[in-house]
GROMACS .gro file of C-alpha atoms in nm:
model
  124
    1MET     CA    1   1.480   5.536   0.097
    2PHE     CA    2   1.366   5.230   0.283
    3ALA     CA    3   1.082   5.009   0.164
    4THR     CA    4   0.844   4.930   0.438
    5THR     CA    5   0.632   4.611   0.443
    6ASP     CA    6   0.317   4.557   0.618
    7ARG     CA    7   0.219   4.228   0.784
    8THR     CA    8  -0.006   4.124   0.484
    9GLN     CA    9   0.308   4.155   0.231
   10GLU     CA   10   0.512   3.942   0.469
   11VAL     CA   11   0.271   3.665   0.485
   12SER     CA   12   0.222   3.677   0.111
   13SER     CA   13   0.573   3.629   0.060
   14ALA     CA   14   0.604   3.351   0.301
   15ALA     CA   15   0.311   3.167   0.133
   16ALA     CA   16   0.462   3.232  -0.202
   17ILE     CA   17   0.796   3.081  -0.095
   18GLU     CA   18   0.617   2.780   0.073
   19GLU     CA   19   0.414   2.710  -0.239
   20THR     CA   20   0.736   2.726  -0.464
   21CYS     CA   21   0.909   2.476  -0.233
   22TYR     CA   22   0.620   2.255  -0.228
   23GLU     CA   23   0.586   2.246  -0.609
   24LEU     CA   24   0.967   2.204  -0.645
   25GLY     CA   25   0.963   1.922  -0.395
   26SER     CA   26   0.693   1.746  -0.569
   27ALA     CA   27   0.860   1.768  -0.904
   28MET     CA   28   1.198   1.657  -0.777
   29GLY     CA   29   1.036   1.364  -0.584
   30VAL     CA   30   0.863   1.239  -0.892
   31ALA     CA   31   1.176   1.280  -1.091
   32ILE     CA   32   1.405   1.109  -0.857
   33LEU     CA   33   1.175   0.832  -0.751
   34GLY     CA   34   1.060   0.769  -1.106
   35SER     CA   35   1.408   0.761  -1.234
   36THR     CA   36   1.524   0.526  -0.966
   37ALA     CA   37   1.222   0.283  -1.024
   38ALA     CA   38   1.274   0.299  -1.398
   39ALA     CA   39   1.653   0.223  -1.376
   40LEU     CA   40   1.583  -0.067  -1.127
   41TYR     CA   41   1.297  -0.204  -1.373
   42ARG     CA   42   1.528  -0.215  -1.652
   43GLY     CA   43   1.821  -0.354  -1.441
   44ASN     CA   44   1.582  -0.634  -1.298
   45LEU     CA   45   1.439  -0.727  -1.640
   46PRO     CA   46   1.636  -1.014  -1.774
   47VAL     CA   47   1.718  -1.051  -2.148
   48LEU     CA   48   1.405  -1.117  -2.327
   49ASP     CA   49   1.377  -1.376  -2.610
   50LEU     CA   50   1.173  -1.139  -2.816
   51ASP     CA   51   1.215  -0.967  -3.143
   52GLY     CA   52   1.395  -0.622  -3.128
   53PRO     CA   53   1.080  -0.381  -3.110
   54SER     CA   54   0.903  -0.601  -2.864
   55ALA     CA   55   1.206  -0.637  -2.641
   56ALA     CA   56   1.261  -0.256  -2.655
   57ALA     CA   57   0.909  -0.181  -2.569
   58ALA     CA   58   0.917  -0.417  -2.277
   59ARG     CA   59   1.223  -0.264  -2.139
   60ASP     CA   60   1.069   0.081  -2.173
   61SER     CA   61   0.813   0.050  -1.899
   62VAL     CA   62   0.585  -0.213  -1.739
   63GLY     CA   63   0.297  -0.057  -1.922
   64GLU     CA   64   0.458  -0.119  -2.248
   65ALA     CA   65   0.550  -0.461  -2.140
   66ALA     CA   66   0.163  -0.519  -2.057
   67HIS     CA   67   0.076  -0.395  -2.394
   68THR     CA   68   0.322  -0.595  -2.570
   69ALA     CA   69   0.240  -0.908  -2.377
   70GLU     CA   70  -0.124  -0.861  -2.478
   71ARG     CA   71  -0.026  -0.809  -2.851
   72LEU     CA   72   0.183  -1.128  -2.851
   73GLY     CA   73  -0.067  -1.344  -2.650
   74GLY     CA   74  -0.025  -1.715  -2.556
   75ALA     CA   75   0.247  -1.841  -2.339
   76VAL     CA   76   0.510  -1.588  -2.473
   77GLY     CA   77   0.276  -1.306  -2.361
   78GLN     CA   78   0.212  -1.458  -2.022
   79ALA     CA   79   0.584  -1.511  -1.969
   80LEU     CA   80   0.651  -1.153  -2.060
   81ILE     CA   81   0.388  -1.015  -1.828
   82ASP     CA   82   0.501  -1.240  -1.537
   83THR     CA   83   0.870  -1.138  -1.601
   84ALA     CA   84   0.780  -0.762  -1.622
   85SER     CA   85   0.559  -0.782  -1.310
   86HIS     CA   86   0.836  -0.937  -1.112
   87ALA     CA   87   1.096  -0.677  -1.246
   88TYR     CA   88   0.854  -0.401  -1.152
   89THR     CA   89   0.809  -0.540  -0.793
   90LEU     CA   90   1.178  -0.560  -0.743
   91ALA     CA   91   1.214  -0.194  -0.876
   92ILE     CA   92   0.920  -0.019  -0.692
   93THR     CA   93   1.006  -0.167  -0.353
   94PRO     CA   94   1.344   0.020  -0.304
   95ALA     CA   95   1.184   0.328  -0.468
   96PHE     CA   96   0.926   0.337  -0.196
   97LEU     CA   97   1.176   0.260   0.061
   98LEU     CA   98   1.371   0.550  -0.057
   99ALA     CA   99   1.059   0.778  -0.050
  100ALA     CA  100   1.002   0.668   0.322
  101ALA     CA  101   1.359   0.727   0.420
  102LEU     CA  102   1.366   1.077   0.274
  103ALA     CA  103   1.026   1.145   0.455
  104VAL     CA  104   1.172   1.037   0.779
  105ALA     CA  105   1.493   1.234   0.712
  106ALA     CA  106   1.292   1.545   0.633
  107ALA     CA  107   1.084   1.511   0.958
  108ALA     CA  108   1.396   1.452   1.175
  109THR     CA  109   1.567   1.754   1.020
  110THR     CA  110   1.248   1.979   1.074
  111TRP     CA  111   1.219   1.850   1.425
  112ALA     CA  112   1.599   1.917   1.488
  113LEU     CA  113   1.561   2.283   1.338
  114ILE     CA  114   1.242   2.386   1.549
  115PRO     CA  115   1.367   2.652   1.801
  116ARG     CA  116   1.311   2.533   2.157
  117ASP     CA  117   1.240   2.863   2.313
  118LEU     CA  118   0.927   2.946   2.107
  119GLN     CA  119   0.646   3.104   2.302
  120PRO     CA  120   0.286   3.136   2.195
  121THR     CA  121   0.141   3.465   2.190
  122GLU     CA  122  -0.209   3.591   2.277
  123ASN     CA  123  -0.322   3.655   1.929
  124HIS     CA  124  -0.207   3.349   1.752
   0.00000   0.00000   0.00000
């Protein structure tokens, strides 16, 4: 016995696949770009002359570094925020460039895969 599908079921299936791909792409993009930026941030952050917990917090994220700098205050806090800001800038720039390169690659791939013999129909 063959299962038949009407046009509504086909469109619903296509929409479900598109939505799943969108969600998966968004999650993968955040994971890949976030991991790249975090690794570069830690790699660009020099050895800090801080106690263990403060240094660990600053290496964790730029937000934690800002919180630690506020807690420390004074010249040490200002030096920490300056250092963390510089490391963040050095980290996020390549991550954004990677995102741009992936977007261009996706657009080029999509353009290359579009069939050249598509003909518009009366009803669409």
